[in-house]
Amino acid sequence: MFGNSAVGCKINGKFAPLSSELQNGDEVEVADFGSPVGRRLRVESLAVTGKARAAIRRATRTAVRGSICGLGRRIVERLFARAKIELRRRTS
């Protein structure tokens, strides 16, 4: 998701904070530099609708779950490598 890593924006060619309200017809260019999880938590307070807040929370949960799963997978792979046991992966 693009909005997960947004750090700033230009509205109609002028730099503006992410908390700026948009009007119909505004042209928006979003700048992103990585996707720190803490940033998304702060962005949640800027959301106006409940649907937007729920989408931000869902994206945060997904990102955290993905990073934790990846960390667990790397730990297991290292343990198997140290024990010289072949790790078979499921093909689903």
PDB file of C-alpha atoms in Angstrom:
ATOM      1  CA  MET A   1       0.000   0.000   0.000  1.00  0.00           C
ATOM      2  CA  PHE A   2       1.312   3.365  -0.976  1.00  0.00           C
ATOM      3  CA  GLY A   3      -0.196   5.329   1.915  1.00  0.00           C
ATOM      4  CA  ASN A   4       1.594   3.169   4.483  1.00  0.00           C
ATOM      5  CA  SER A   5       4.901   4.864   3.765  1.00  0.00           C
ATOM      6  CA  ALA A   6       3.775   8.450   3.088  1.00  0.00           C
ATOM      7  CA  VAL A   7       5.851  11.141   4.787  1.00  0.00           C
ATOM      8  CA  GLY A   8       4.693  14.276   3.004  1.00  0.00           C
ATOM      9  CA  CYS A   9       2.738  15.586   0.069  1.00  0.00           C
ATOM     10  CA  LYS A  10       2.323  18.345  -2.475  1.00  0.00           C
ATOM     11  CA  ILE A  11      -1.168  19.663  -3.051  1.00  0.00           C
ATOM     12  CA  ASN A  12      -1.554  21.564  -6.314  1.00  0.00           C
ATOM     13  CA  GLY A  13       2.250  21.824  -6.547  1.00  0.00           C
ATOM     14  CA  LYS A  14       2.774  23.250  -3.035  1.00  0.00           C
ATOM     15  CA  PHE A  15       4.197  21.337  -0.082  1.00  0.00           C
ATOM     16  CA  ALA A  16       1.557  20.623   2.544  1.00  0.00           C
ATOM     17  CA  PRO A  17       1.275  18.471   5.678  1.00  0.00           C
ATOM     18  CA  LEU A  18      -0.395  15.085   5.408  1.00  0.00           C
ATOM     19  CA  SER A  19      -3.170  16.378   7.675  1.00  0.00           C
ATOM     20  CA  SER A  20      -4.341  18.913   5.072  1.00  0.00           C
ATOM     21  CA  GLU A  21      -7.944  18.621   3.950  1.00  0.00           C
ATOM     22  CA  LEU A  22      -8.481  18.114   0.246  1.00  0.00           C
ATOM     23  CA  GLN A  23     -10.988  19.865  -1.963  1.00  0.00           C
ATOM     24  CA  ASN A  24     -12.563  18.424  -5.097  1.00  0.00           C
ATOM     25  CA  GLY A  25     -10.175  18.740  -8.018  1.00  0.00           C
ATOM     26  CA  ASP A  26      -6.975  19.019  -5.928  1.00  0.00           C
ATOM     27  CA  GLU A  27      -3.927  17.343  -7.450  1.00  0.00           C
ATOM     28  CA  VAL A  28      -1.912  15.422  -4.875  1.00  0.00           C
ATOM     29  CA  GLU A  29       1.641  14.085  -5.111  1.00  0.00           C
ATOM     30  CA  VAL A  30       2.672  11.867  -2.190  1.00  0.00           C
ATOM     31  CA  ALA A  31       6.300  11.482  -1.035  1.00  0.00           C
ATOM     32  CA  ASP A  32       7.289   8.226   0.648  1.00  0.00           C
ATOM     33  CA  PHE A  33      10.508   7.066   2.307  1.00  0.00           C
ATOM     34  CA  GLY A  34      10.084   3.549   3.714  1.00  0.00           C
ATOM     35  CA  SER A  35       7.244   2.465   5.965  1.00  0.00           C
ATOM     36  CA  PRO A  36       7.899   2.723   9.695  1.00  0.00           C
ATOM     37  CA  VAL A  37       5.059   1.215  11.725  1.00  0.00           C
ATOM     38  CA  GLY A  38       5.059   4.085  14.236  1.00  0.00           C
ATOM     39  CA  ARG A  39       4.277   6.510  11.439  1.00  0.00           C
ATOM     40  CA  ARG A  40       1.075   4.652  10.592  1.00  0.00           C
ATOM     41  CA  LEU A  41      -0.064   4.799  14.208  1.00  0.00           C
ATOM     42  CA  ARG A  42       0.279   8.589  14.176  1.00  0.00           C
ATOM     43  CA  VAL A  43      -1.527   8.823  10.842  1.00  0.00           C
ATOM     44  CA  GLU A  44      -4.506   7.000  12.343  1.00  0.00           C
ATOM     45  CA  SER A  45      -5.324  10.072  14.428  1.00  0.00           C
ATOM     46  CA  LEU A  46      -5.492  12.165  11.230  1.00  0.00           C
ATOM     47  CA  ALA A  47      -8.137   9.953   9.631  1.00  0.00           C
ATOM     48  CA  VAL A  48     -11.583  11.497   9.550  1.00  0.00           C
ATOM     49  CA  THR A  49     -13.805   8.468   8.981  1.00  0.00           C
ATOM     50  CA  GLY A  50     -14.034   5.225  10.904  1.00  0.00           C
ATOM     51  CA  LYS A  51     -13.506   3.304   7.677  1.00  0.00           C
ATOM     52  CA  ALA A  52     -10.170   5.074   7.122  1.00  0.00           C
ATOM     53  CA  ARG A  53      -9.051   4.410  10.714  1.00  0.00           C
ATOM     54  CA  ALA A  54     -10.003   0.747  10.357  1.00  0.00           C
ATOM     55  CA  ALA A  55      -7.998   0.479   7.123  1.00  0.00           C
ATOM     56  CA  ILE A  56      -4.939   2.006   8.812  1.00  0.00           C
ATOM     57  CA  ARG A  57      -5.251  -0.382  11.782  1.00  0.00           C
ATOM     58  CA  ARG A  58      -5.664  -3.339   9.419  1.00  0.00           C
ATOM     59  CA  ALA A  59      -2.557  -2.317   7.444  1.00  0.00           C
ATOM     60  CA  THR A  60      -0.583  -1.923  10.675  1.00  0.00           C
ATOM     61  CA  ARG A  61      -1.636  -5.367  11.929  1.00  0.00           C
ATOM     62  CA  THR A  62      -0.738  -6.938   8.597  1.00  0.00           C
ATOM     63  CA  ALA A  63       2.693  -5.280   8.536  1.00  0.00           C
ATOM     64  CA  VAL A  64       3.497  -6.268  12.120  1.00  0.00           C
ATOM     65  CA  ARG A  65       2.280  -9.835  11.573  1.00  0.00           C
ATOM     66  CA  GLY A  66       4.366 -10.107   8.399  1.00  0.00           C
ATOM     67  CA  SER A  67       7.521  -8.868  10.103  1.00  0.00           C
ATOM     68  CA  ILE A  68       7.016 -11.216  13.078  1.00  0.00           C
ATOM     69  CA  CYS A  69       6.400 -14.194  10.772  1.00  0.00           C
ATOM     70  CA  GLY A  70       9.511 -13.330   8.781  1.00  0.00           C
ATOM     71  CA  LEU A  71      11.599 -13.095  11.945  1.00  0.00           C
ATOM     72  CA  GLY A  72      10.275 -16.445  13.193  1.00  0.00           C
ATOM     73  CA  ARG A  73      10.993 -18.064   9.827  1.00  0.00           C
ATOM     74  CA  ARG A  74      14.609 -16.780   9.877  1.00  0.00           C
ATOM     75  CA  ILE A  75      15.113 -18.061  13.450  1.00  0.00           C
ATOM     76  CA  VAL A  76      13.824 -21.535  12.534  1.00  0.00           C
ATOM     77  CA  GLU A  77      15.957 -21.645   9.381  1.00  0.00           C
ATOM     78  CA  ARG A  78      19.085 -20.777  11.398  1.00  0.00           C
ATOM     79  CA  LEU A  79      18.303 -23.380  14.060  1.00  0.00           C
ATOM     80  CA  PHE A  80      17.822 -26.056  11.399  1.00  0.00           C
ATOM     81  CA  ALA A  81      21.030 -24.993   9.657  1.00  0.00           C
ATOM     82  CA  ARG A  82      23.008 -25.209  12.926  1.00  0.00           C
ATOM     83  CA  ALA A  83      21.565 -28.655  13.641  1.00  0.00           C
ATOM     84  CA  LYS A  84      22.327 -29.663  10.030  1.00  0.00           C
ATOM     85  CA  ILE A  85      18.728 -30.720   9.480  1.00  0.00           C
ATOM     86  CA  GLU A  86      17.093 -30.216   6.117  1.00  0.00           C
ATOM     87  CA  LEU A  87      14.123 -27.896   6.330  1.00  0.00           C
ATOM     88  CA  ARG A  88      11.321 -28.947   4.007  1.00  0.00           C
ATOM     89  CA  ARG A  89       8.860 -26.279   2.986  1.00  0.00           C
ATOM     90  CA  ARG A  90       5.216 -26.835   2.239  1.00  0.00           C
ATOM     91  CA  THR A  91       4.195 -26.154  -1.344  1.00  0.00           C
ATOM     92  CA  SER A  92       0.807 -24.580  -0.670  1.00  0.00           C
TER      93      SER A  92
END
